[in-house]
CSV table of C-alpha atoms and ligand atoms in Angstrom, one decimal:
chain,number,residue,atom,x,y,z
M,1,UNK,CA,9.6,46.3,12.1
M,2,UNK,CA,10.7,42.8,11.4
M,3,UNK,CA,8.1,40.8,9.5
M,4,UNK,CA,7.5,37.6,11.3
M,5,UNK,CA,7.0,34.5,9.1
M,6,UNK,CA,4.3,32.4,10.7
M,7,UNK,CA,5.8,28.9,11.4
M,8,UNK,CA,2.4,27.2,11.1
M,9,UNK,CA,0.6,27.9,7.8
M,10,UNK,CA,-3.1,28.1,8.4
M,11,UNK,CA,-3.8,25.6,5.6
M,12,UNK,CA,-1.4,23.0,7.1
M,13,UNK,CA,-3.1,23.6,10.4
M,14,UNK,CA,-6.5,22.8,9.0
M,15,UNK,CA,-5.0,19.7,7.4
M,16,UNK,CA,-3.7,18.5,10.7
M,17,UNK,CA,-7.1,18.9,12.3
M,18,UNK,CA,-8.6,16.8,9.6
M,19,UNK,CA,-5.9,14.1,10.1
M,20,UNK,CA,-6.8,13.9,13.8
M,21,UNK,CA,-10.5,13.6,12.9
M,22,UNK,CA,-9.7,10.9,10.3
M,23,UNK,CA,-7.6,8.9,12.8
M,24,UNK,CA,-10.4,9.2,15.3
M,25,UNK,CA,-12.8,7.8,12.7
M,26,UNK,CA,-10.5,4.8,12.2
M,27,UNK,CA,-10.2,4.3,16.0
M,28,UNK,CA,-14.0,4.4,16.3
M,29,UNK,CA,-14.4,1.9,13.5
M,30,UNK,CA,-12.0,-0.4,15.2
M,31,UNK,CA,-13.8,-0.1,18.5
M,32,UNK,CA,-17.2,-0.9,16.8
M,33,UNK,CA,-15.7,-4.0,15.1
M,34,UNK,CA,-15.5,-7.5,16.6
M,35,UNK,CA,-12.7,-9.9,16.0
M,36,UNK,CA,-13.1,-12.6,13.3
M,37,UNK,CA,-14.0,-16.2,14.3
M,38,UNK,CA,-11.5,-19.0,14.5
M,39,UNK,CA,-13.6,-22.0,13.1
M,40,UNK,CA,-12.6,-25.6,14.0
M,41,UNK,CA,-12.8,-28.7,11.8
M,42,UNK,CA,-11.9,-32.3,12.5
M,43,UNK,CA,-11.6,-35.1,9.9
M,44,UNK,CA,-12.0,-38.9,10.4
M,45,UNK,CA,-8.6,-39.5,8.6
M,46,UNK,CA,-6.7,-37.1,10.8
M,47,UNK,CA,-7.1,-38.3,14.3
M,48,UNK,CA,-5.5,-36.1,16.9
M,49,UNK,CA,-5.0,-33.2,14.4
M,50,UNK,CA,-7.2,-30.1,14.9
M,51,UNK,CA,-7.7,-27.8,12.0
M,52,UNK,CA,-8.6,-24.1,12.6
M,53,UNK,CA,-9.7,-21.6,9.9
M,54,UNK,CA,-9.7,-17.9,10.7
M,55,UNK,CA,-12.8,-16.5,9.0
M,56,UNK,CA,-11.4,-13.3,7.5
M,57,UNK,CA,-14.4,-13.1,5.1
M,58,UNK,CA,-16.5,-11.9,8.1
M,59,UNK,CA,-14.9,-8.5,8.1
M,60,UNK,CA,-17.3,-5.7,7.1
M,61,UNK,CA,-15.6,-5.4,3.7
M,62,UNK,CA,-15.5,-9.1,3.2
M,63,UNK,CA,-11.8,-10.2,3.2
M,64,UNK,CA,-8.5,-10.2,5.1
M,65,UNK,CA,-7.8,-7.0,3.2
M,66,UNK,CA,-9.9,-5.1,5.7
M,67,UNK,CA,-7.0,-5.3,8.2
M,68,UNK,CA,-4.5,-4.2,5.5
M,69,UNK,CA,-6.6,-1.3,4.2
M,70,UNK,CA,-7.0,0.0,7.8
M,71,UNK,CA,-3.2,-0.2,8.3
M,72,UNK,CA,-2.5,1.5,4.9
M,73,UNK,CA,-4.8,4.4,5.7
M,74,UNK,CA,-3.2,4.7,9.2
M,75,UNK,CA,0.3,4.6,7.7
M,76,UNK,CA,-0.6,7.3,5.1
M,77,UNK,CA,-2.2,9.6,7.7
M,78,UNK,CA,0.5,9.2,10.3
M,79,UNK,CA,3.2,9.9,7.6
M,80,UNK,CA,1.5,13.1,6.6
M,81,UNK,CA,0.9,11.7,3.0
M,82,UNK,CA,-2.9,12.0,3.1
M,83,UNK,CA,-4.9,15.2,3.7
M,84,UNK,CA,-8.4,16.5,3.3
M,85,UNK,CA,-9.9,16.5,-0.2
M,86,UNK,CA,-7.1,14.3,-1.5
M,87,UNK,CA,-8.0,11.4,-3.9
M,88,UNK,CA,-6.8,8.0,-2.9
M,89,UNK,CA,-5.5,5.4,-5.5
M,90,UNK,CA,-4.2,1.8,-5.4
M,91,UNK,CA,-3.6,-1.0,-7.8
M,92,UNK,CA,-5.5,-4.1,-6.8
M,93,UNK,CA,-6.9,-7.3,-8.2
M,94,UNK,CA,-10.0,-6.7,-6.1
M,95,UNK,CA,-10.1,-7.5,-2.4
M,96,UNK,CA,-7.8,-4.7,-1.4
M,97,UNK,CA,-9.7,-2.2,-3.6
M,98,UNK,CA,-13.0,-3.2,-2.0
M,99,UNK,CA,-11.6,-2.7,1.5
M,100,UNK,CA,-9.9,0.5,0.5
M,101,UNK,CA,-13.1,1.8,-1.0
M,102,UNK,CA,-14.9,0.9,2.2
M,103,UNK,CA,-12.5,3.0,4.3
M,104,UNK,CA,-12.5,5.9,1.7
M,105,UNK,CA,-16.2,6.1,2.1
M,106,UNK,CA,-15.8,6.1,5.9
M,107,UNK,CA,-13.3,9.0,5.7
M,108,UNK,CA,-15.2,10.9,2.9
M,109,UNK,CA,-12.5,10.6,0.3
M,110,UNK,CA,-12.6,9.9,-3.4
M,111,UNK,CA,-11.1,6.5,-4.3
M,112,UNK,CA,-9.8,5.1,-7.6
M,113,UNK,CA,-9.0,1.4,-8.0
M,114,UNK,CA,-6.7,0.5,-10.8
M,115,UNK,CA,-7.7,-3.1,-11.8
M,116,UNK,CA,-6.8,-5.6,-14.5
M,117,UNK,CA,-9.8,-5.8,-16.9
M,118,UNK,CA,-10.0,-9.5,-16.3
M,119,UNK,CA,-10.9,-9.1,-12.6
M,120,UNK,CA,-14.1,-11.0,-11.5
M,121,UNK,CA,-17.1,-8.8,-12.3
M,122,UNK,CA,-18.5,-9.2,-8.8
M,123,UNK,CA,-15.4,-7.5,-7.3
M,124,UNK,CA,-15.7,-4.6,-9.7
M,125,UNK,CA,-19.3,-4.1,-8.7
M,126,UNK,CA,-18.4,-4.3,-5.0
M,127,UNK,CA,-15.9,-1.4,-5.4
M,128,UNK,CA,-18.5,0.7,-7.3
M,129,UNK,CA,-21.3,0.0,-4.8
M,130,UNK,CA,-19.0,1.5,-2.1
M,131,UNK,CA,-18.6,4.6,-4.1
M,132,UNK,CA,-15.2,3.8,-5.5
M,133,UNK,CA,-14.2,4.5,-9.1
M,134,UNK,CA,-12.6,1.8,-11.2
M,135,UNK,CA,-9.9,2.3,-13.8
M,136,UNK,CA,-9.6,-0.9,-15.8
M,137,UNK,CA,-6.2,-1.7,-17.4
M,138,UNK,CA,-6.0,-4.4,-20.2
M,139,UNK,CA,-2.4,-5.5,-19.4
M,140,UNK,CA,-2.3,-6.6,-15.7
M,141,UNK,CA,1.5,-5.7,-15.7
M,142,UNK,CA,0.6,-2.1,-16.2
M,143,UNK,CA,-1.5,-1.5,-13.1
M,144,UNK,CA,1.4,-0.2,-11.0
M,145,UNK,CA,2.4,2.3,-13.7
M,146,UNK,CA,-1.2,3.5,-14.0
M,147,UNK,CA,-1.5,4.0,-10.2
M,148,UNK,CA,1.7,6.0,-10.3
M,149,UNK,CA,0.2,8.3,-13.0
M,150,UNK,CA,-2.7,9.1,-10.7
M,151,UNK,CA,-0.2,9.7,-7.9
M,152,UNK,CA,1.7,12.1,-10.1
M,153,UNK,CA,-1.5,14.1,-10.5
M,154,UNK,CA,-1.7,14.5,-6.7
M,155,UNK,CA,-3.5,11.3,-5.5
M,156,UNK,CA,-2.3,9.5,-2.4
M,157,UNK,CA,-1.0,6.1,-3.5
M,158,UNK,CA,-1.8,3.6,-0.7
M,159,UNK,CA,0.7,1.2,-2.5
M,160,UNK,CA,-0.4,-2.2,-1.0
M,161,UNK,CA,2.5,-4.1,-2.7
M,162,UNK,CA,5.1,-1.6,-1.7
M,163,UNK,CA,3.9,-1.0,1.9
M,164,UNK,CA,1.9,-3.9,3.2
M,165,UNK,CA,4.7,-5.5,5.2
M,166,UNK,CA,5.8,-2.1,6.7
M,167,UNK,CA,2.3,-0.7,7.4
M,168,UNK,CA,1.2,-3.7,9.5
M,169,UNK,CA,2.2,-3.6,13.2
M,170,UNK,CA,3.3,-7.2,13.8
M,171,UNK,CA,4.0,-6.8,17.6
M,172,UNK,CA,0.4,-6.0,18.6
M,173,UNK,CA,-2.4,-3.6,17.7
M,174,UNK,CA,-4.7,-6.5,17.1
M,175,UNK,CA,-2.8,-8.0,14.2
M,176,UNK,CA,-4.0,-11.3,12.7
M,177,UNK,CA,-1.2,-13.4,14.4
M,178,UNK,CA,-1.8,-12.0,17.8
M,179,UNK,CA,-5.5,-12.7,17.4
M,180,UNK,CA,-5.0,-16.3,16.3
M,181,UNK,CA,-2.7,-17.2,19.1
M,182,UNK,CA,-5.0,-15.5,21.6
M,183,UNK,CA,-8.0,-17.4,20.3
M,184,UNK,CA,-6.2,-20.8,20.6
M,185,UNK,CA,-5.4,-20.2,24.3
M,186,UNK,CA,-7.9,-22.7,25.7
M,187,UNK,CA,-7.5,-25.4,22.9
M,188,UNK,CA,-5.7,-28.7,23.5
M,189,UNK,CA,-2.9,-27.7,21.1
M,190,UNK,CA,-2.6,-23.9,21.7
M,191,UNK,CA,0.8,-23.7,20.0
M,192,UNK,CA,0.0,-24.7,16.4
M,193,UNK,CA,2.3,-27.0,14.5
M,194,UNK,CA,1.7,-25.0,11.3
M,195,UNK,CA,0.2,-21.8,10.3
M,196,UNK,CA,-0.7,-21.7,6.6
M,197,UNK,CA,-1.4,-18.7,4.4
M,198,UNK,CA,-1.0,-17.4,0.8
M,199,UNK,CA,1.2,-14.7,-0.6
M,200,UNK,CA,-0.4,-11.7,-2.3
M,201,UNK,CA,1.2,-8.6,-0.9
M,202,UNK,CA,3.1,-10.8,1.6
M,203,UNK,CA,1.8,-8.7,4.4
M,204,UNK,CA,-0.1,-11.5,6.2
M,205,UNK,CA,2.9,-14.0,6.0
M,206,UNK,CA,5.4,-11.3,7.2
M,207,UNK,CA,3.2,-10.4,10.1
M,208,UNK,CA,2.6,-14.0,11.2
M,209,UNK,CA,6.2,-15.0,10.7
M,210,UNK,CA,7.5,-12.1,12.7
M,211,UNK,CA,5.0,-12.5,15.5
M,212,UNK,CA,5.8,-16.2,15.9
M,213,UNK,CA,9.5,-15.2,16.6
M,214,UNK,CA,8.5,-12.3,18.8
M,215,UNK,CA,6.4,-14.6,21.0
M,216,UNK,CA,9.1,-17.3,20.9
M,217,UNK,CA,6.7,-19.9,19.6
M,218,UNK,CA,7.8,-23.1,17.8
M,219,UNK,CA,5.0,-22.9,15.2
M,220,UNK,CA,6.2,-23.0,11.6
M,221,UNK,CA,4.9,-20.9,8.8
M,222,UNK,CA,3.9,-22.5,5.4
M,223,UNK,CA,3.1,-20.5,2.3
M,224,UNK,CA,0.3,-22.0,0.2
M,225,UNK,CA,0.4,-20.5,-3.3
M,226,UNK,CA,-0.5,-21.5,-6.9
M,227,UNK,CA,2.1,-23.9,-8.3
M,228,UNK,CA,4.8,-22.0,-10.2
M,229,UNK,CA,4.0,-18.6,-8.7
M,230,UNK,CA,6.7,-15.9,-8.2
M,231,UNK,CA,6.7,-16.6,-4.5
M,232,UNK,CA,7.1,-20.4,-4.8
M,233,UNK,CA,9.9,-20.2,-7.3
M,234,UNK,CA,11.6,-17.3,-5.6
M,235,UNK,CA,11.5,-18.9,-2.1
M,236,UNK,CA,12.8,-22.2,-3.4
M,237,UNK,CA,15.8,-20.6,-5.1
M,238,UNK,CA,16.2,-17.7,-2.7
M,239,UNK,CA,16.0,-15.5,-5.7
M,240,UNK,CA,14.1,-12.2,-5.6
M,241,UNK,CA,14.3,-11.9,-9.4
M,242,UNK,CA,12.3,-15.1,-9.9
M,243,UNK,CA,9.1,-14.8,-11.9
M,244,UNK,CA,6.1,-17.1,-12.2
M,245,UNK,CA,6.3,-20.0,-14.7
M,246,UNK,CA,2.5,-19.9,-15.3
M,247,UNK,CA,-0.5,-17.6,-14.7
M,248,UNK,CA,-3.1,-18.6,-12.1
M,249,UNK,CA,-6.9,-18.4,-11.9
M,250,UNK,CA,-6.7,-17.9,-8.1
M,251,UNK,CA,-7.2,-14.2,-7.3
M,252,UNK,CA,-5.4,-12.5,-4.4
M,253,UNK,CA,-2.4,-14.8,-4.4
M,254,UNK,CA,0.0,-16.3,-7.0
M,255,UNK,CA,1.8,-13.1,-7.9
M,256,UNK,CA,3.8,-13.1,-11.1
M,257,UNK,CA,6.9,-11.7,-9.4
M,258,UNK,CA,8.5,-11.5,-6.0
M,259,UNK,CA,6.8,-8.5,-4.4
M,260,UNK,CA,8.7,-6.1,-2.1
M,261,UNK,CA,6.8,-7.3,0.9
M,262,UNK,CA,7.8,-11.0,0.6
M,263,UNK,CA,9.9,-11.8,3.6
M,264,UNK,CA,11.4,-15.2,2.7
M,265,UNK,CA,13.4,-15.5,5.9
M,266,UNK,CA,10.3,-16.1,8.1
M,267,UNK,CA,8.8,-18.8,5.9
M,268,UNK,CA,9.6,-22.5,6.8
M,269,UNK,CA,7.9,-24.3,3.9
M,270,UNK,CA,6.2,-23.3,0.6
M,271,UNK,CA,3.6,-25.6,-1.1
M,272,UNK,CA,2.6,-25.0,-4.7
M,273,UNK,CA,-1.0,-26.0,-5.3
M,274,UNK,CA,-2.4,-26.6,-8.8
M,275,UNK,CA,-5.4,-24.3,-9.6
M,276,UNK,CA,-7.7,-27.3,-10.1
M,277,UNK,CA,-7.0,-28.5,-6.6
M,278,UNK,CA,-7.5,-25.0,-5.1
M,279,UNK,CA,-10.8,-24.7,-6.8
M,280,UNK,CA,-11.9,-28.2,-5.7
M,281,UNK,CA,-10.8,-27.2,-2.2
M,282,UNK,CA,-12.9,-24.0,-2.3
M,283,UNK,CA,-16.0,-26.0,-3.3
M,284,UNK,CA,-15.4,-28.6,-0.6
M,285,UNK,CA,-14.9,-25.8,2.1
M,286,UNK,CA,-18.3,-24.4,1.0
M,287,UNK,CA,-19.8,-27.8,1.8
M,288,UNK,CA,-18.0,-28.2,5.1
M,289,UNK,CA,-18.9,-24.7,6.4
M,290,UNK,CA,-22.3,-24.3,4.7
M,291,UNK,CA,-21.3,-21.2,2.8
M,292,UNK,CA,-18.6,-20.4,0.2
M,293,UNK,CA,-15.2,-18.9,0.4
M,294,UNK,CA,-12.9,-17.8,-2.4
M,295,UNK,CA,-10.2,-19.7,-4.3
M,296,UNK,CA,-7.2,-18.8,-2.1
M,297,UNK,CA,-9.0,-20.4,0.9
M,298,UNK,CA,-9.1,-23.6,-1.2
M,299,UNK,CA,-5.4,-23.3,-1.8
M,300,UNK,CA,-4.8,-23.0,1.9
M,301,UNK,CA,-7.1,-26.0,2.6
M,302,UNK,CA,-5.2,-28.3,0.2
M,303,UNK,CA,-1.8,-27.3,1.7
M,304,UNK,CA,-3.2,-27.9,5.2
M,305,UNK,CA,-4.2,-31.5,4.2
M,306,UNK,CA,-0.7,-32.1,2.8
M,307,UNK,CA,0.9,-30.9,6.0
M,308,UNK,CA,-1.5,-33.0,8.1
M,309,UNK,CA,-0.7,-36.1,6.0
M,310,UNK,CA,3.0,-35.7,6.8
M,311,UNK,CA,2.2,-35.1,10.5
M,312,UNK,CA,0.1,-38.2,10.6
M,313,UNK,CA,2.7,-40.3,8.8
M,314,UNK,CA,5.3,-39.1,11.4
M,315,UNK,CA,2.9,-40.0,14.2
M,316,UNK,CA,2.5,-36.3,15.3
M,317,UNK,CA,-0.6,-34.7,16.8
M,318,UNK,CA,-1.3,-31.0,17.2
M,319,UNK,CA,-3.0,-28.2,15.4
M,320,UNK,CA,-2.9,-26.5,12.0
M,321,UNK,CA,-4.2,-23.0,11.5
M,322,UNK,CA,-5.1,-21.4,8.2
M,323,UNK,CA,-7.3,-18.6,6.8
M,324,UNK,CA,-10.6,-18.2,5.0
M,325,UNK,CA,-9.5,-15.2,3.0
M,326,UNK,CA,-12.6,-13.8,1.3
M,327,UNK,CA,-16.3,-14.5,0.6
M,328,UNK,CA,-17.2,-17.0,-2.1
M,329,UNK,CA,-20.1,-14.8,-3.5
M,330,UNK,CA,-17.5,-12.7,-5.3
M,331,UNK,CA,-16.7,-15.7,-7.5
M,332,UNK,CA,-20.3,-16.7,-8.4
M,333,UNK,CA,-19.6,-15.9,-12.1
M,334,UNK,CA,-16.1,-17.5,-12.1
M,335,UNK,CA,-14.9,-20.3,-9.8
M,336,UNK,CA,-18.4,-21.3,-8.8
M,337,UNK,CA,-19.8,-21.3,-12.3
M,338,UNK,CA,-19.5,-24.8,-13.9
M,339,UNK,CA,-19.6,-23.2,-17.4
M,340,UNK,CA,-16.7,-20.8,-16.6
M,341,UNK,CA,-14.7,-23.8,-15.2
M,342,UNK,CA,-15.2,-25.8,-18.4
M,343,UNK,CA,-14.3,-22.8,-20.5
M,344,UNK,CA,-11.0,-22.5,-18.5
M,345,UNK,CA,-10.2,-26.2,-18.8
M,346,UNK,CA,-10.9,-27.0,-15.1
M,347,UNK,CA,-12.2,-30.4,-14.2
M,348,UNK,CA,-12.6,-30.3,-10.5
M,349,UNK,CA,-14.1,-33.8,-10.1
M,350,UNK,CA,-10.7,-35.6,-10.0
M,351,UNK,CA,-9.3,-33.3,-7.4
M,352,UNK,CA,-12.6,-33.4,-5.5
M,353,UNK,CA,-12.4,-37.2,-5.1
M,354,UNK,CA,-8.8,-36.9,-4.0
M,355,UNK,CA,-9.6,-34.3,-1.3
M,356,UNK,CA,-12.5,-36.4,0.0
M,357,UNK,CA,-10.3,-39.4,0.1
M,358,UNK,CA,-7.7,-37.4,2.0
M,359,UNK,CA,-10.0,-36.3,4.8
M,360,UNK,CA,-11.5,-39.8,5.1
M,361,UNK,CA,-8.1,-41.7,5.2
M,362,UNK,CA,-5.5,-39.1,6.2
M,363,UNK,CA,-3.3,-39.5,3.1
M,364,UNK,CA,-2.0,-36.6,1.1
M,365,UNK,CA,-4.4,-35.1,-1.4
M,366,UNK,CA,-2.0,-34.6,-4.2
M,367,UNK,CA,1.5,-35.6,-5.2
M,368,UNK,CA,4.0,-34.8,-2.4
M,369,UNK,CA,4.7,-31.1,-2.0
M,370,UNK,CA,8.2,-29.9,-2.7
M,371,UNK,CA,10.4,-30.4,0.4
M,372,UNK,CA,11.3,-27.3,2.4
S,401,LIG,C1,-4.5,-10.5,-0.6
S,401,LIG,C2,-5.1,-11.8,-0.5
S,401,LIG,C3,-4.4,-12.9,0.0
S,401,LIG,C4,-3.0,-12.9,0.4
S,401,LIG,O1,-2.7,-12.0,1.5
S,401,LIG,P1,-1.5,-11.0,1.6
S,401,LIG,O2,-1.4,-10.6,3.0
S,401,LIG,O3,-1.7,-9.9,0.6
S,401,LIG,O4,-0.2,-11.8,1.2
S,401,LIG,C5,-5.1,-14.1,0.0
S,401,LIG,N1,-6.4,-14.2,-0.5
S,401,LIG,C6,-7.1,-13.2,-0.9
S,401,LIG,C7,-8.5,-13.3,-1.4
S,401,LIG,C8,-6.5,-11.9,-1.0
S,401,LIG,O5,-7.1,-10.9,-1.4
């Protein structure tokens, strides 16, 4: 008798069943979730220019990384890289880790976040509250290597920096760009002049830039990032080997290097914002909306005012859209603590005055941004 080798191993079969259940859990979560709000602001100095801010802090896990985490889990599951009882790991300065921990809990998986030891304490707590484990690394440059060590021991590496741009479906599937353009449909300027976002993994900017082309819109994409960041320097010189000229206090953006997910080709302008201005921007946003958002939202806001000042000077009207990336509570012990600011040499009063002057008069809030 010939012995027949079973083509489907029973263990694999059980794994496939679990994958289907996990994908169903993600689909159910998506069905239970509402879209994030697009909040509108107008300023006396910018007559005829409408500002919109997509409130990504209102996701259940508190930041725009909720979208990315869902996409990364989907990508891992559909590529057969994630099975039952497998540990999940990623390197993250915080927001991604919180959202990945949130989804790990949903799927019943163990999750380890590799984080720089200097990460805001509030973010570390948020990961732990969701049941995630935190592996702190003293040298921020070593987080990728540490995540790779966990992967070598069998963990599934979600790899936000390597896969963000690939894992997000930019054509549809409720991506952030499709959502923004849909929400603007009844506005007086439904095709924005500018969309402004930061560059952490580069996933958000790649998705928005691709979608604008896909939909044949004239909207231009501007990256707002800390002055001297890897993205700003790399984009200006079209050099993927560029590195940051200085570190930044703004978490989530301002990467030290050009990450694999940065798609320079879809970016029309890049504005480098000094940390002091970003922080003043975050405080002012807190006042304008009645609750606080994080530092990268402040970076976006300052860049929006710069672009609006140019539009105004050129006699243009229209709309500018940007993002509120995460909740301000995460920074209570850092950006929103006056003692912490003093200890880090930040005097936000000067920038605060210049931002207030800008929204009152329509002039640029800081020295002209580099041309693009
Ligand atoms: C990740 C992140 C960004 C940048 O988004 P990417 O899609 O990763 O480029 C901005 N702000 C915060 C708070 C983030 O966590």
